[in-house]
């Protein structure tokens, strides 16, 4: 028995006035997703716990069976891992943004006009081989990833992830001084390092030819690096050693890839998987079907339902749900459903109205030859609440799937 | 107010193709059990947590209100207690099998042809007063119970339950060398003792007159003892001191009896209660009615629904559910239902298809004069999922019952 877990990022929503009190899932035509609900067992699922809005990282940790409240150690190391940066126990990593500030270090654009990756790469080159001031010791690695995004990795003996962000999170605010969040020498040194790097990188970037050229073109210069989400590796037991399975993931998002890598899953590359509205879901479906041949568990993640929610774009969200439905359709037609468990859910509710992750539960449906099929006929936040699972937690999902696959061990005699 | 808790061992199941996608509970006629669902409040219950297949010992611990994940210390001591062997704090006990091996110690029959109790008793006599080699110190007690089953108790200062089994769990495999499962002197000594007893018992048994006679008759000789399930007493607070109640249990199974003894329950003996398909459920019902007169809580356990599941025997499972229904019918007719809470559930799902304990939840129904009656009309895995309890955990059941009985204390002011 194999299992496919389909996650529509932020796909669950709250009722919208614009949809006569319905949610995008309730409005979108999605016959293939509904078929999983109809032929399977449904329920609602709290990724972390009721009312707690999860990030995609903590939610994915939970959906892979981990207690995120205990194992989560910040975003940075996960995003770094998912971006191809090696992270070892003890390394502290940060998610970084190329951003635009004025002469008072007030943030004008948190993404430096969504600078192109090529330009960012040139700027990143100039940030290598930076030397820290006296008394500070850490090996420094800066890597730009896609567009304005980047990773900073600190490696050394006396580091801590317990430091605040320099990123103020909105424009019109000054770049923040990073503070230690606990009273340790490690946190104090890490905060000092980041503050020093902020100054040092700014000096290098503001006069860089790429930025001079951008200013001439009227584009916002990428003249500072904002740091956030300090993190170390979460403490989790990889799925292969826990259940004796092979697992793979298909996702365009470094953060999701990082979580899955920590969980011992193989990262599958898909040409055309972009994390945007344009993502090629058929390409993803094809790779998923292929991956199921050599893996026991495949996680198939689609980002853009969440993007639409953050954009407050109702029609795009409905369109993306339909795209996910076409993806599911391709899979249903190309796997042996008697031998394949298909689970579909969302990592969290993202409200189009608030444009934020929210703490409402998400719908879950699992089809498989041995599930207790209930009488839910459609996949949505409200229909699934009447399903045979009732209400479960995110961290319960993986044990349930593994048990249906015959991969769990009995507890007791 | 009194309470009766009826447990059908492994009674819950998954949908079966042979039953047109229904479960044995959905197919079996069981008007009395259904009446409890109809007149009561229903739900589904995860004995341990979703997806985790429990043993009968951990599940019963949970149903008695204990956190099995924290308190469980292996099977051996529970089974020993339930078999009438005294177990003190610090004792390590093992479940044993008389088994048949060839000259290479390959297991040919894990139950020595289900040897009769009389013959096993004669063999057990020869295993008394065994002396350990130099450096090993423990008081040894071996006791045969029913047929091929037995108990080994080690008593001493430097013992640990953290050792592996010698029982390979299947035929055609060699008897396993017992290994310490933690790096302590106690575990190392315990493993050495068991390995020495394996050799020593084998020497005594292989030339025993009873076995020579069995070989002449063409029966498999009971020429070795297999050890498994090392355990010490779980750390739990007995129900009488926790709730100020008197409690009793009716079960044919030593393992269940042991759990209940640890919980401070009185073991009621019932003539004709066998743990097999032939068990006399009317006799059990009569003793239960009687026991309710002098106890606040009575647990009434029937084993053979689980036996049928492990045997993959659909018709026997349906038959056993009907037998349990007759048992419930006798009780309903002979107690004052206004003054008696009746709860019915299963300790775990045992799938006829996989013949294993599974991690699916079990149905629960409670009738009582003060429960919030819901509109579930039948007792089954799927109907109860729509009940007023929604989904609860095994360890929640006893507080619920005790509260309905007015035996719980307020938490807070």
PDB file of N, CA and C in Angstrom, chain B residues 181-216:
ATOM      1  N   UNK B 181      18.341  -3.694  26.341  1.00  0.00           N
ATOM      2  CA  UNK B 181      17.843  -2.605  25.493  1.00  0.00           C
ATOM      3  C   UNK B 181      18.288  -1.245  26.007  1.00  0.00           C
ATOM      4  N   UNK B 182      19.035  -1.252  27.093  1.00  0.00           N
ATOM      5  CA  UNK B 182      19.646  -0.001  27.559  1.00  0.00           C
ATOM      6  C   UNK B 182      20.993  -0.350  28.159  1.00  0.00           C
ATOM      7  N   UNK B 183      21.845   0.635  28.260  1.00  0.00           N
ATOM      8  CA  UNK B 183      23.220   0.400  28.684  1.00  0.00           C
ATOM      9  C   UNK B 183      23.340   0.492  30.211  1.00  0.00           C
ATOM     10  N   UNK B 184      22.730  -0.508  30.904  1.00  0.00           N
ATOM     11  CA  UNK B 184      22.807  -0.524  32.366  1.00  0.00           C
ATOM     12  C   UNK B 184      23.230  -1.917  32.812  1.00  0.00           C
ATOM     13  N   UNK B 185      23.823  -1.985  33.991  1.00  0.00           N
ATOM     14  CA  UNK B 185      24.229  -3.273  34.559  1.00  0.00           C
ATOM     15  C   UNK B 185      22.996  -4.142  34.789  1.00  0.00           C
ATOM     16  N   UNK B 186      21.868  -3.498  35.156  1.00  0.00           N
ATOM     17  CA  UNK B 186      20.630  -4.240  35.425  1.00  0.00           C
ATOM     18  C   UNK B 186      20.129  -4.934  34.166  1.00  0.00           C
ATOM     19  N   UNK B 187      20.098  -4.202  33.060  1.00  0.00           N
ATOM     20  CA  UNK B 187      19.614  -4.806  31.814  1.00  0.00           C
ATOM     21  C   UNK B 187      20.574  -5.899  31.354  1.00  0.00           C
ATOM     22  N   UNK B 188      21.863  -5.654  31.511  1.00  0.00           N
ATOM     23  CA  UNK B 188      22.853  -6.660  31.096  1.00  0.00           C
ATOM     24  C   UNK B 188      22.680  -7.942  31.907  1.00  0.00           C
ATOM     25  N   UNK B 189      22.528  -7.814  33.222  1.00  0.00           N
ATOM     26  CA  UNK B 189      22.358  -9.029  34.031  1.00  0.00           C
ATOM     27  C   UNK B 189      21.056  -9.746  33.690  1.00  0.00           C
ATOM     28  N   UNK B 190      19.964  -8.984  33.516  1.00  0.00           N
ATOM     29  CA  UNK B 190      18.669  -9.616  33.224  1.00  0.00           C
ATOM     30  C   UNK B 190      18.751 -10.398  31.915  1.00  0.00           C
ATOM     31  N   UNK B 191      19.388  -9.821  30.906  1.00  0.00           N
ATOM     32  CA  UNK B 191      19.532 -10.526  29.626  1.00  0.00           C
ATOM     33  C   UNK B 191      20.335 -11.816  29.823  1.00  0.00           C
ATOM     34  N   UNK B 192      21.416 -11.733  30.588  1.00  0.00           N
ATOM     35  CA  UNK B 192      22.242 -12.933  30.842  1.00  0.00           C
ATOM     36  C   UNK B 192      21.430 -14.017  31.542  1.00  0.00           C
ATOM     37  N   UNK B 193      20.633 -13.594  32.523  1.00  0.00           N
ATOM     38  CA  UNK B 193      19.815 -14.578  33.265  1.00  0.00           C
ATOM     39  C   UNK B 193      18.861 -15.290  32.318  1.00  0.00           C
ATOM     40  N   UNK B 194      18.194 -14.534  31.456  1.00  0.00           N
ATOM     41  CA  UNK B 194      17.199 -15.152  30.558  1.00  0.00           C
ATOM     42  C   UNK B 194      17.894 -16.085  29.573  1.00  0.00           C
ATOM     43  N   UNK B 195      19.040 -15.662  29.069  1.00  0.00           N
ATOM     44  CA  UNK B 195      19.761 -16.541  28.141  1.00  0.00           C
ATOM     45  C   UNK B 195      20.194 -17.821  28.842  1.00  0.00           C
ATOM     46  N   UNK B 196      20.633 -17.701  30.105  1.00  0.00           N
ATOM     47  CA  UNK B 196      21.050 -18.891  30.834  1.00  0.00           C
ATOM     48  C   UNK B 196      19.851 -19.802  31.107  1.00  0.00           C
ATOM     49  N   UNK B 197      18.701 -19.187  31.458  1.00  0.00           N
ATOM     50  CA  UNK B 197      17.500 -19.997  31.721  1.00  0.00           C
ATOM     51  C   UNK B 197      17.025 -20.702  30.453  1.00  0.00           C
ATOM     52  N   UNK B 198      17.179 -20.045  29.317  1.00  0.00           N
ATOM     53  CA  UNK B 198      16.777 -20.666  28.049  1.00  0.00           C
ATOM     54  C   UNK B 198      17.532 -21.985  27.862  1.00  0.00           C
ATOM     55  N   UNK B 199      18.853 -21.940  28.033  1.00  0.00           N
ATOM     56  CA  UNK B 199      19.697 -23.130  27.879  1.00  0.00           C
ATOM     57  C   UNK B 199      19.356 -24.189  28.923  1.00  0.00           C
ATOM     58  N   UNK B 200      19.285 -23.711  30.143  1.00  0.00           N
ATOM     59  CA  UNK B 200      19.074 -24.614  31.277  1.00  0.00           C
ATOM     60  C   UNK B 200      17.713 -25.304  31.203  1.00  0.00           C
ATOM     61  N   UNK B 201      16.655 -24.549  30.902  1.00  0.00           N
ATOM     62  CA  UNK B 201      15.308 -25.132  30.776  1.00  0.00           C
ATOM     63  C   UNK B 201      15.260 -26.117  29.604  1.00  0.00           C
ATOM     64  N   UNK B 202      15.935 -25.763  28.514  1.00  0.00           N
ATOM     65  CA  UNK B 202      15.942 -26.641  27.339  1.00  0.00           C
ATOM     66  C   UNK B 202      16.553 -27.991  27.688  1.00  0.00           C
ATOM     67  N   UNK B 203      17.675 -27.951  28.436  1.00  0.00           N
ATOM     68  CA  UNK B 203      18.339 -29.200  28.847  1.00  0.00           C
ATOM     69  C   UNK B 203      17.404 -30.073  29.659  1.00  0.00           C
ATOM     70  N   UNK B 204      16.690 -29.446  30.586  1.00  0.00           N
ATOM     71  CA  UNK B 204      15.779 -30.206  31.452  1.00  0.00           C
ATOM     72  C   UNK B 204      14.604 -30.760  30.652  1.00  0.00           C
ATOM     73  N   UNK B 205      14.067 -29.929  29.767  1.00  0.00           N
ATOM     74  CA  UNK B 205      12.821 -30.300  29.082  1.00  0.00           C
ATOM     75  C   UNK B 205      13.018 -31.360  27.999  1.00  0.00           C
ATOM     76  N   UNK B 206      14.141 -31.269  27.285  1.00  0.00           N
ATOM     77  CA  UNK B 206      14.231 -32.100  26.067  1.00  0.00           C
ATOM     78  C   UNK B 206      14.230 -33.598  26.376  1.00  0.00           C
ATOM     79  N   UNK B 207      14.755 -33.967  27.570  1.00  0.00           N
ATOM     80  CA  UNK B 207      14.769 -35.389  27.908  1.00  0.00           C
ATOM     81  C   UNK B 207      13.705 -35.764  28.935  1.00  0.00           C
ATOM     82  N   UNK B 208      12.777 -34.853  29.183  1.00  0.00           N
ATOM     83  CA  UNK B 208      11.754 -35.117  30.193  1.00  0.00           C
ATOM     84  C   UNK B 208      10.816 -36.233  29.715  1.00  0.00           C
ATOM     85  N   UNK B 209      10.426 -37.146  30.605  1.00  0.00           N
ATOM     86  CA  UNK B 209       9.542 -38.263  30.234  1.00  0.00           C
ATOM     87  C   UNK B 209       8.265 -37.810  29.528  1.00  0.00           C
ATOM     88  N   UNK B 210       7.698 -36.663  29.961  1.00  0.00           N
ATOM     89  CA  UNK B 210       6.469 -36.179  29.317  1.00  0.00           C
ATOM     90  C   UNK B 210       6.725 -35.909  27.835  1.00  0.00           C
ATOM     91  N   UNK B 211       7.875 -35.350  27.545  1.00  0.00           N
ATOM     92  CA  UNK B 211       8.181 -35.040  26.145  1.00  0.00           C
ATOM     93  C   UNK B 211       8.522 -36.288  25.347  1.00  0.00           C
ATOM     94  N   UNK B 212       9.189 -37.243  26.010  1.00  0.00           N
ATOM     95  CA  UNK B 212       9.476 -38.503  25.303  1.00  0.00           C
ATOM     96  C   UNK B 212       8.162 -39.165  24.901  1.00  0.00           C
ATOM     97  N   UNK B 213       7.213 -39.140  25.846  1.00  0.00           N
ATOM     98  CA  UNK B 213       5.895 -39.722  25.580  1.00  0.00           C
ATOM     99  C   UNK B 213       5.196 -38.983  24.430  1.00  0.00           C
ATOM    100  N   UNK B 214       5.291 -37.613  24.441  1.00  0.00           N
ATOM    101  CA  UNK B 214       4.663 -36.816  23.383  1.00  0.00           C
ATOM    102  C   UNK B 214       5.271 -37.157  22.022  1.00  0.00           C
ATOM    103  N   UNK B 215       6.592 -37.301  21.982  1.00  0.00           N
ATOM    104  CA  UNK B 215       7.256 -37.630  20.726  1.00  0.00           C
ATOM    105  C   UNK B 215       6.795 -38.990  20.214  1.00  0.00           C
ATOM    106  N   UNK B 216       6.682 -39.950  21.128  1.00  0.00           N
ATOM    107  CA  UNK B 216       6.222 -41.294  20.717  1.00  0.00           C
ATOM    108  C   UNK B 216       4.821 -41.234  20.121  1.00  0.00           C
TER     109      UNK B 216
END
